[in-house]
Short mmCIF file of C-alpha atoms in Angstrom, two decimals:
data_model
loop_
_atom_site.label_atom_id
_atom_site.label_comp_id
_atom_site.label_asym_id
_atom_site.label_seq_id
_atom_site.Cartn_x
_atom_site.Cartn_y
_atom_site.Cartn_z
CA UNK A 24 121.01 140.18 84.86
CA UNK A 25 120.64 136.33 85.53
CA UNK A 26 117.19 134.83 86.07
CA UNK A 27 116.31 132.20 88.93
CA UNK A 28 114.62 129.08 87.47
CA UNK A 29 111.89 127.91 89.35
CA UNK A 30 110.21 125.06 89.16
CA UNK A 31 107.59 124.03 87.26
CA UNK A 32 104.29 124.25 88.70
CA UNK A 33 103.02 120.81 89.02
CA UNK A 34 99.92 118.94 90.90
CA UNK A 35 100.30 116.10 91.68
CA UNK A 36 97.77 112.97 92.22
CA UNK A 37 97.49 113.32 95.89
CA UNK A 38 96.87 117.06 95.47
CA UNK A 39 93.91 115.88 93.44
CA UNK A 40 92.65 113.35 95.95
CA UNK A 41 92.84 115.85 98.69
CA UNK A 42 90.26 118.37 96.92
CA UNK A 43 88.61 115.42 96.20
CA UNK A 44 87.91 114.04 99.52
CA UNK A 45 87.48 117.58 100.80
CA UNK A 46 84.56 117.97 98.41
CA UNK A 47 83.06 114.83 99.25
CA UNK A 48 83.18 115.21 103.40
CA UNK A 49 81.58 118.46 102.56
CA UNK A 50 78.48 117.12 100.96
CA UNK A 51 77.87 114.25 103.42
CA UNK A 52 78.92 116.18 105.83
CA UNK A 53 76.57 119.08 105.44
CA UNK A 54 73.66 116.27 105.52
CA UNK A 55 73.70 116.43 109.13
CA UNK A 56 71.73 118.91 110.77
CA UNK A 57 74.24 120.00 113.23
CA UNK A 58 77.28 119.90 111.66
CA UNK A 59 80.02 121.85 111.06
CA UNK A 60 81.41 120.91 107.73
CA UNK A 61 85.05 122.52 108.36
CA UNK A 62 85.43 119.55 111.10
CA UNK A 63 85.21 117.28 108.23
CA UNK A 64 87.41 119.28 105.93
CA UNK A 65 90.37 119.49 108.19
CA UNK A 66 89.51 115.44 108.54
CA UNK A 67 89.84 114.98 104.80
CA UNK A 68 92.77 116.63 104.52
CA UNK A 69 94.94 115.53 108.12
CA UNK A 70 94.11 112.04 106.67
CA UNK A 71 95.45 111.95 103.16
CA UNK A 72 98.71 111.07 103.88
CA UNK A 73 101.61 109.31 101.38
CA UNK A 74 101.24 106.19 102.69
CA UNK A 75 97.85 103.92 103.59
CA UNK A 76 100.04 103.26 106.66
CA UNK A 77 100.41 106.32 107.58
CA UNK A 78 97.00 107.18 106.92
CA UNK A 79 95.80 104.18 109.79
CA UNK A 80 98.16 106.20 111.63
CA UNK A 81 96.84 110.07 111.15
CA UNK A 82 93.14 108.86 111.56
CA UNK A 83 93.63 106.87 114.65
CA UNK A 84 95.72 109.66 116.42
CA UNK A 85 93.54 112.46 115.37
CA UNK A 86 90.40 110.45 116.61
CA UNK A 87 92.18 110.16 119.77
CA UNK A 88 93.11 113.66 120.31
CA UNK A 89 89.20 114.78 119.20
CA UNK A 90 88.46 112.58 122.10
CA UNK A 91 90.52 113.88 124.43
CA UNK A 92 90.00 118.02 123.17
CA UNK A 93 86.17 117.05 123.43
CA UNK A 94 86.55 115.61 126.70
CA UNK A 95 88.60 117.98 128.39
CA UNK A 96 86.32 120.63 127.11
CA UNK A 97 82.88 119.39 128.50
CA UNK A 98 85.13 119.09 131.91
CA UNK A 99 86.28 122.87 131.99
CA UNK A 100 82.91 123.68 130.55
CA UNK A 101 81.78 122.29 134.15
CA UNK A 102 84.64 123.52 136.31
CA UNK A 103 84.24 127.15 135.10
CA UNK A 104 80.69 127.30 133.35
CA UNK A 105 81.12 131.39 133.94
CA UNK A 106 84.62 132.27 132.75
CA UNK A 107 85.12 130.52 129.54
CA UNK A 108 88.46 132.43 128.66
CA UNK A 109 89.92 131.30 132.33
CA UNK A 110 88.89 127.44 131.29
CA UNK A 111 90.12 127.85 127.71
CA UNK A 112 93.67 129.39 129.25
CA UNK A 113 94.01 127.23 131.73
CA UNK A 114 93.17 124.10 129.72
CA UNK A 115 95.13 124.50 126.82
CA UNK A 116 97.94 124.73 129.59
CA UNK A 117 97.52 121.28 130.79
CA UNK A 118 96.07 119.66 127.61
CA UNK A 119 98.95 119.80 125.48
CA UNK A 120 101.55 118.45 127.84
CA UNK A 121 99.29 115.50 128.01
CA UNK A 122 99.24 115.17 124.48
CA UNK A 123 102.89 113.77 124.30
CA UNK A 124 102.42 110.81 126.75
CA UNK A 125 99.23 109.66 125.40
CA UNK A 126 100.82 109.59 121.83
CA UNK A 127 99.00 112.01 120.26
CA UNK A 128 101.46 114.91 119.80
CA UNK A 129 100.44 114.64 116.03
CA UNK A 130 96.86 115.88 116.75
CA UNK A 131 97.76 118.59 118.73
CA UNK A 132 96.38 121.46 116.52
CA UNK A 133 93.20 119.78 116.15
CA UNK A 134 92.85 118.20 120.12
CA UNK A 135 93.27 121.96 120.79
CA UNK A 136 91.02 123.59 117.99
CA UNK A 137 87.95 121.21 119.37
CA UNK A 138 88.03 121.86 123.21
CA UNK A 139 88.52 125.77 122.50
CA UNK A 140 85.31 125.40 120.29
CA UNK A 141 83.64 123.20 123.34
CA UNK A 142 84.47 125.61 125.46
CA UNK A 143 83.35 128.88 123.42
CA UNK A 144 80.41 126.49 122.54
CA UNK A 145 76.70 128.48 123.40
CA UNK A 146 75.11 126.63 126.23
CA UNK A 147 71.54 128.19 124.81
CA UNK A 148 71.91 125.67 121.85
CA UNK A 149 72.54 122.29 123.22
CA UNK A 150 74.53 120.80 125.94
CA UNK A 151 78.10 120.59 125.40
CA UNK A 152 78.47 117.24 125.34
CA UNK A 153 76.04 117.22 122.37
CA UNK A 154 78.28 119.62 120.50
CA UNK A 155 81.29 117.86 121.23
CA UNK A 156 79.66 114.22 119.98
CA UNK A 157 78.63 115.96 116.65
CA UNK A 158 82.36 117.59 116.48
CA UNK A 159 83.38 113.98 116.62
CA UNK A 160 81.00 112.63 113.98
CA UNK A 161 81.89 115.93 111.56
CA UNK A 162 85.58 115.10 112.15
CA UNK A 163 84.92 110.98 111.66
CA UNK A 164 82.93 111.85 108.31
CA UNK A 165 86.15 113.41 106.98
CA UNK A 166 88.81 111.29 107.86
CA UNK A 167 86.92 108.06 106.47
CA UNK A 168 86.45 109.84 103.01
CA UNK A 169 89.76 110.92 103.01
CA UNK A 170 91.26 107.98 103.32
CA UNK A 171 88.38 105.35 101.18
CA UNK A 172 89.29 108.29 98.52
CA UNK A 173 93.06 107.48 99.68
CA UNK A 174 92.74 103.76 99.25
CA UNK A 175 89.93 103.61 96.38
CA UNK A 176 92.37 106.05 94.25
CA UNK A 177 95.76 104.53 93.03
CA UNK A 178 97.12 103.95 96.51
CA UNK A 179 100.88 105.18 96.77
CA UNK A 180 102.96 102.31 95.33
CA UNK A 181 106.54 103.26 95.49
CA UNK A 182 107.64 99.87 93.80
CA UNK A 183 108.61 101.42 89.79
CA UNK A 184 110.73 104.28 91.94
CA UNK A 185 112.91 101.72 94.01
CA UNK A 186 113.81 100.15 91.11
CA UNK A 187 114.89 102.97 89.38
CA UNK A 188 117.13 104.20 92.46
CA UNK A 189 118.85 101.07 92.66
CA UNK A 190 119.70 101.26 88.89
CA UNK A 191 121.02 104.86 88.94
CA UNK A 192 123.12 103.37 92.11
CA UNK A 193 124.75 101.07 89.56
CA UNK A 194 125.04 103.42 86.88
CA UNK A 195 127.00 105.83 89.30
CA UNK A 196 129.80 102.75 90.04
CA UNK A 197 131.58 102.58 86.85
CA UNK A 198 132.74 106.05 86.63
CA UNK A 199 133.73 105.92 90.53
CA UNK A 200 135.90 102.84 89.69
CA UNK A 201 137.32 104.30 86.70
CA UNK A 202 138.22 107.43 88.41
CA UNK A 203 140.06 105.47 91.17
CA UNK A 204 141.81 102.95 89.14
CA UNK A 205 142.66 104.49 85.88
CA UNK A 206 143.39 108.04 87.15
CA UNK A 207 144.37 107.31 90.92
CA UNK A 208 141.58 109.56 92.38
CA UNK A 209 139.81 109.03 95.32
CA UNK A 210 136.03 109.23 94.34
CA UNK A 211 134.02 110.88 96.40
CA UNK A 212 131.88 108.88 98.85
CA UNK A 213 128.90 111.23 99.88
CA UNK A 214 126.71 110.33 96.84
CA UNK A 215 126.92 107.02 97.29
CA UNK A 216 125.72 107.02 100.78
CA UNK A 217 123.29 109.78 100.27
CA UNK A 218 121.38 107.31 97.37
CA UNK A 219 121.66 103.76 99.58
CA UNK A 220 119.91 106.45 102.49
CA UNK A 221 117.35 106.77 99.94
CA UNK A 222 116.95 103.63 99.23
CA UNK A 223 116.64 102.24 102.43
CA UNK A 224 113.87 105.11 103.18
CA UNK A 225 112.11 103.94 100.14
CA UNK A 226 112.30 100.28 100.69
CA UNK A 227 111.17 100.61 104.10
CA UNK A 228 108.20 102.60 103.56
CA UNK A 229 107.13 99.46 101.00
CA UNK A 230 107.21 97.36 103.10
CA UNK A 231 105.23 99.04 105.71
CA UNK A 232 102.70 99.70 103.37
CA UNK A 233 99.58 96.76 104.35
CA UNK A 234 97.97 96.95 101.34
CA UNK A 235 97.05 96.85 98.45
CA UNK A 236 98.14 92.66 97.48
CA UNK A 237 99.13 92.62 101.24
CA UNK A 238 100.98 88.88 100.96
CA UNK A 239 102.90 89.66 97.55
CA UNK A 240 103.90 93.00 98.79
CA UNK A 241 105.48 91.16 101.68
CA UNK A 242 107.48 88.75 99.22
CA UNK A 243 108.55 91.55 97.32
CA UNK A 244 109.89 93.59 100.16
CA UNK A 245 112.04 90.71 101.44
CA UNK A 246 113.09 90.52 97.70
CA UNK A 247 114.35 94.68 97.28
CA UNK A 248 115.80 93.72 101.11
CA UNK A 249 117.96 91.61 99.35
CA UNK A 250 118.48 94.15 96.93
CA UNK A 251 119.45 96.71 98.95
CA UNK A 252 121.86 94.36 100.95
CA UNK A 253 123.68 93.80 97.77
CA UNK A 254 123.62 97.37 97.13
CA UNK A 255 125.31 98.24 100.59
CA UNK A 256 128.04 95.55 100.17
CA UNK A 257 128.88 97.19 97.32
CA UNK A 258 128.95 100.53 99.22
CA UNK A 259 131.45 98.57 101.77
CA UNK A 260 133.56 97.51 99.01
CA UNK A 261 133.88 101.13 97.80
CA UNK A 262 134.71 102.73 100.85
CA UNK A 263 137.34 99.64 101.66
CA UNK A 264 138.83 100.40 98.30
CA UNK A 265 139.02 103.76 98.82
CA UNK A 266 140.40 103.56 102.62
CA UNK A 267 143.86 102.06 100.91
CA UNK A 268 146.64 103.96 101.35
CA UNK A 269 148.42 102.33 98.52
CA UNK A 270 146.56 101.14 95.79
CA UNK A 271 147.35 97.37 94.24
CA UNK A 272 147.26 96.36 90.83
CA UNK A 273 143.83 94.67 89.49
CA UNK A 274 144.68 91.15 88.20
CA UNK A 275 144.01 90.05 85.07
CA UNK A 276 140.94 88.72 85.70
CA UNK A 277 139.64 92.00 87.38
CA UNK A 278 140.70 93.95 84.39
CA UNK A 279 138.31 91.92 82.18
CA UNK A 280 135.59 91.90 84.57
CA UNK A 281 136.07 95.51 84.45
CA UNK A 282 136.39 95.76 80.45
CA UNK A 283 132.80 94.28 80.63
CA UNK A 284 131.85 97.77 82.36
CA UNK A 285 133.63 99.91 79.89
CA UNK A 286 136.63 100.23 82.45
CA UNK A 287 139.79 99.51 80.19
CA UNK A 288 143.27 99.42 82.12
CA UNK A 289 146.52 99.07 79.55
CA UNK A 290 148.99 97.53 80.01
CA UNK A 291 151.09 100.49 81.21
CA UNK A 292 148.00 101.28 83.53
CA UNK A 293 147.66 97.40 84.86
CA UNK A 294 151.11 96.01 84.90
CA UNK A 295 151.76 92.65 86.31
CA UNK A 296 154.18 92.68 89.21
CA UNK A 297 154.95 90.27 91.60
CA UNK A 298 151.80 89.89 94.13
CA UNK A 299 151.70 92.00 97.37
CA UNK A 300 149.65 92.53 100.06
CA UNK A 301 148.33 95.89 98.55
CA UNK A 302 147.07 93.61 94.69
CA UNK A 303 145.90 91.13 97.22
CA UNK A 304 143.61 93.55 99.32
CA UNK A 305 142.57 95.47 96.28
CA UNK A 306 141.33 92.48 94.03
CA UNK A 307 139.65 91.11 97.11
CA UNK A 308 136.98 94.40 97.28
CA UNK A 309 137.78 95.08 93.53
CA UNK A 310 135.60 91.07 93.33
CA UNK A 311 133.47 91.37 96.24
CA UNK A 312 132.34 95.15 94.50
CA UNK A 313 131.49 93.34 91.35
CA UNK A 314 130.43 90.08 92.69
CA UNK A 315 127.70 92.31 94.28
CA UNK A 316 127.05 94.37 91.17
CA UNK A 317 126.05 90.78 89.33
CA UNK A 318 124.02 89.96 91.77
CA UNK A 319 121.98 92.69 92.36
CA UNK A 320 122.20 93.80 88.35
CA UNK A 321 120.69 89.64 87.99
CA UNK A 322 117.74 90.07 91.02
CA UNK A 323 116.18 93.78 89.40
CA UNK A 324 116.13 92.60 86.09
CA UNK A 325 113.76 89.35 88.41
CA UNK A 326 112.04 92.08 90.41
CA UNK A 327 111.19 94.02 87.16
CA UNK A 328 109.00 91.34 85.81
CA UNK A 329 107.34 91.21 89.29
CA UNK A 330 105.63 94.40 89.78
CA UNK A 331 102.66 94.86 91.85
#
């Protein structure tokens, strides 16, 4: 009988942060007399994103959709003050289309959890635009702890992670080139364009990231956007290489560029024939592949001595 493996069980550091932050909202939060500390929870926690970017981005959308739940709810509190259900039906029904359009489709859940608990709110303990105000200020208390605790907290630096992706991108060349020259077989191209994906995911969220060292970040992501340029010529190469029909013979200056990489072609397996169009095509991506893999192998071993 065979046995799954499952993964390790592993928390990570923004696991941490999150209980963190959820702890802390919760103690300034329940300083307030009229608060409702799970306001500041779900705060905490909508807020602590990967990204400080993206952070900006959850606490300024999910302020604007409190605004809007707490809003709409004081209305429908007025329009129907004696058939709460009707209002909260009917509301929810128009709300969330809005949602979209205003930009706040993100904040749905909780634009919809605060005018439901406007409009269940009991009249006998305060006005509802009171309770609305304080749903605001229990919802504000989380999101800025979540995301000081965020910032304050080894902010998500993706730099050490790029670098290693472009590497294993190199690393996986060799034995592509090998397969196609020595043995005649069409590598596989789905990898390849599966890890420069990656990479231009990963590069891009650097680069959106403001902060922390906001001007060297900046320099550094125009540097790995040279990187990864390098990295998709190489790609280009590949897929030229492997779009012949007919493969050409490397010359002999090819073969000892590719000795360098452990890629050894005999002389039965590189013989010398007269030049054709099919040599000429295939020592022109054959260079332009490894002109590309210098490059890019000279700029990371730069970029390592630069990290933020």
């Amino acid at each position: 009988m065979s046995h799954r493996s499952h993964p390790p069980y592993r928390i990570g550091l923004r696991t941490i942060k999150t209980g963190l932050a959820v702890i802390i909202a919760l103690l300034l939060d329940t300083l307030r007399p009229s608060a409702i500390p799970i306001f500041a929870a779900i705060g905490a926690i909508v807020v602590m994103s990967r990204t400080l970017s993206d952070a900006i981005t959850a606490a300024t959308t999910q302020l604007a959709g409190i605004t809007c739940g707490a809003l709409a709810g004081c209305l429908f509190t007025l329009l129907f003050p004696n058939d709460r259900y009707v209002a909260i039906g009917l509301g929810l029904i128009l709300l969330i289309p809005i949602c979209h359009p205003l930009r706040i489709g993100f904040a749905v859940p909780l634009t919809c959890i605060v005018f439901v608990s406007v409009c269940l709110y009991d009249p006998t303990h305060g006005t509802p635009v009171a309770y609305a105000m304080n749903r605001f200020l229990d919802t504000s208390i989380g999101l800025a702890v979540g995301f000081s605790v965020n910032f304050v907290i080894k902010p998500y630096n993706n730099h050490s992670l790029i670098l290693r992706l472009f590497h294993e991108y190199l690393e996986s060349y060799p034995s592509a080139l090998s397969e196609l020259l020595m043995h005649g077989h069409y590598p596989v191209l789905s990898p390849f364009e599966t890890k420069i994906r990656h990479l231009h995911d990963e590069i891009r969220l650097f680069s959106e990231q403001p902060f922390p060292h906001g001007k060297q970040r900046k320099e550094e992501a125009a540097y790995l956007e040279g990187c990864y340029q390098l990295a998709e010529k190489m790609y280009l190469a590949l897929s030229a290489l492997c779009g012949m029909d007919t493969l050409g013979t490397p010359c002999q200056k090819s073969c000892e560029r590719l000795s360098a990489l452990g890629i050894t072609l005999s002389a039965a397996e590189a013989p010398r024939p007269p030049l054709d169009e099919n040599n000429t095509v295939l020592n022109y991506h054959l260079n332009t592949l490894l002109d590309a893999r210098s490059f890019l192998t000279e700029l990371l071993n730069n970029a390592a001595s630069k990290q933020i």
